[in-house]
């Protein structure tokens, strides 16, 4: 009986298993041999990274130590405690209700009288001048403010902390050094100062002047309030201009712009703008805004406009990246629901891209806060004493203030320059921290 | 079994219907110079489930996306031929895409709920199309859509939670609820279950069967078992051509075209 | 195509062919036992029957396995359905062979009567061909061979009618042969049933290949 046969392949499985097992053993041996080398390379790689980080941290530590050691002293100011006899005759005030009289009273006379009482040995005019020089020229104004607030004090004797001159201040702060500061002070002045110190009349108090006053020729009267307000106004203008223009540009380029040569041209230009040195923007401001449009020099409005030009590329580039990062599936879902293009952008793309946009904006603004060169070109380097009240008041900015003080010879200004740098750094660090915090907090997971 | 496009020949089976919901004739689709769909003629009937199967790259997803003009968003994509939704040409220059997409909804392969609350996800469509006037009406629509999608019981206590916090199957049902909240006439589904586990898949398939009583559904799927379970008619695409359209039962027991049989029995590809 | 499915389908084909061989051998043994009066072959047929039943069960399980694991469609699905039916038909053919063998045993214990020619030449030959060809058509998906098998049924019917005429004449001539002649008549009917079953197999093959149910039609194919 014949049977019908069909060809069905026989598998050679039994022969194959031995071969693959042999191959496995060889592989394991090779892997183990190379393992030591690989781990060593890994450790080396880690070490490089660690060394780099340590070096960077070291530099940072050196920088901060230098600045803080130079600047911390500026937060304290020397005052001389004096007994002031607010004699109406000396003050030349007969009606204590009259504000005008109070404002223009002879407070200097009162202070000088008190000094003479303390040190009767200053007889000659030259000596008396030296004595009076121990006190700051602005001390009388501070006294005036005090009396204006409490007119009833007239006729009494009060104990007042009078602002000391910057040389006194520097000397007093340098007493712990190897060589105490003498500067332009004469021997007699030093003797007086020693006596004041012995009697405990010299005090270091927190330097509120630094934060309340505008710039001044006298270091002890100089403050950064003007610069801070100026910077604040400038950054405000920068933010309003660059944020709105930057976001709109980014949206246009990402969503609406057709892919043609013109769009490419715009993109290339924006990317190049980010690399332009900042002083060029200052020249631009000088030539166009001041020269052609006739804007006023040295005002926060102009400073804001110039800085916003500088910040725009940063904001545009980071906003575009944020918009690109929105997953296309969300767009497709929204389009599929019948949302129009604008609805897709407003309801879905912008909210999701906002954290990235804000981060980019804050980083850009922090950069603008510390820019000096463009502001120099548009004249914010002037010596402005008054604290600006509006966007069109002449003002200066924090980095420019630092630049100006760095030029001054007085020791006290060196201290204050470093203190101002510390304030600026504090702002920058806090702005960047906010940026990081925002990014972490608002980052959505999809 | 190599088949060049020229040898495939005209579509076999019943691709044309009387009184179809959507009617496509002489459809060609190009991506730049490359042609993806060749002369397709197909009708989709009212309240039927039509599934489209075929190997990767055969053009079924491309064809599906033409039905609600999602291909408009793809650069360089050219669509020719006529697409009629109840007699009206949807590619007419004067036809506004926005109301079209309100009538023809889409569910995508990977669940993509908006990063908003569950409530807002479902409420988004009715809000932007101005379908409701009061908050109570909106609440009603949200509830009924979630119920129809079989999700209400699971989420009714947490409507204010993020939609993205749900499981994959729940997210896809949320997307379906979102789509039906605007009461479309046709629902397009592009491999809706490919990212889901078998239990979630089976829930969605049951949902499709229920929905087909009130909606016309076109579904693209890689799984022939799914097409067999869920659809009334099945269309087989190959290399951009529509090879065969037939009753699902007929196509899977005794297909008319040899290419169809070769594909569904796994004898090529 | 999935290797697993291919392998399982091939093994299923082998199994059904084995069953076909076993059944064919049983039928032959039964017919030889009948025409040559060899009762020892009858025992063999009864033993073979046990093996046939076991093989039938095994084939059914294999079919269930393919259905569960592979969810075949189209031609593969029709193949499995046909194999299940053929499996059944072959087992029934084995039962008929056993019936013939039992009659052969009875007859061998009695005095011999002249055996009609059909039992020794035409019918065994034709049936053997029909069994073999129907199974060949099954595993080769060959519709032409299947159609030939259906035509061959006429030959068996014809031979059957001749055998009936011969036995009737014998019974009329000698009334003592009635018992034995009736036994032979039964065998003849069993053989006709076997031929019908192979025709069923051939019709199922046509369904499998063409997808059309062709049963219950006249022989005018």
PDB file of C-alpha atoms in Angstrom, chain B residues 225 251-255 261 264-269, chain C residues 1-2 9 71 73-78 210-212:
ATOM      1  CA  UNK B 225      -9.448  40.622  14.291  1.00  0.00           C
ATOM      2  CA  UNK B 251     -14.336  39.377   3.203  1.00  0.00           C
ATOM      3  CA  UNK B 252     -13.009  37.291   6.052  1.00  0.00           C
ATOM      4  CA  UNK B 253     -14.503  33.939   5.066  1.00  0.00           C
ATOM      5  CA  UNK B 254     -14.238  34.151   1.304  1.00  0.00           C
ATOM      6  CA  UNK B 255     -12.595  37.310  -0.054  1.00  0.00           C
ATOM      7  CA  UNK B 261      -6.820  36.749   0.745  1.00  0.00           C
ATOM      8  CA  UNK B 264      -5.533  38.443   5.608  1.00  0.00           C
ATOM      9  CA  UNK B 265      -4.055  34.949   5.744  1.00  0.00           C
ATOM     10  CA  UNK B 266      -0.631  36.432   6.242  1.00  0.00           C
ATOM     11  CA  UNK B 267       0.869  34.990   3.125  1.00  0.00           C
ATOM     12  CA  UNK B 268       2.770  38.153   2.323  1.00  0.00           C
ATOM     13  CA  UNK B 269       4.176  41.055   4.248  1.00  0.00           C
TER      14      UNK B 269
ATOM     15  CA  UNK C   1       2.982  33.841   6.850  1.00  0.00           C
ATOM     16  CA  UNK C   2       3.347  32.801  10.445  1.00  0.00           C
ATOM     17  CA  UNK C   9      -1.209  23.158   9.054  1.00  0.00           C
ATOM     18  CA  UNK C  71      -7.740  32.493  14.465  1.00  0.00           C
ATOM     19  CA  UNK C  73      -9.482  33.360   8.178  1.00  0.00           C
ATOM     20  CA  UNK C  74     -10.523  32.726   4.577  1.00  0.00           C
ATOM     21  CA  UNK C  75      -8.969  29.652   2.967  1.00  0.00           C
ATOM     22  CA  UNK C  76      -7.160  28.556   6.117  1.00  0.00           C
ATOM     23  CA  UNK C  77     -10.412  28.681   8.058  1.00  0.00           C
ATOM     24  CA  UNK C  78     -12.237  26.708   5.404  1.00  0.00           C
ATOM     25  CA  UNK C 210     -13.914  27.806  -4.373  1.00  0.00           C
ATOM     26  CA  UNK C 211     -15.738  29.023  -1.289  1.00  0.00           C
ATOM     27  CA  UNK C 212     -19.037  27.775  -2.547  1.00  0.00           C
TER      28      UNK C 212
END
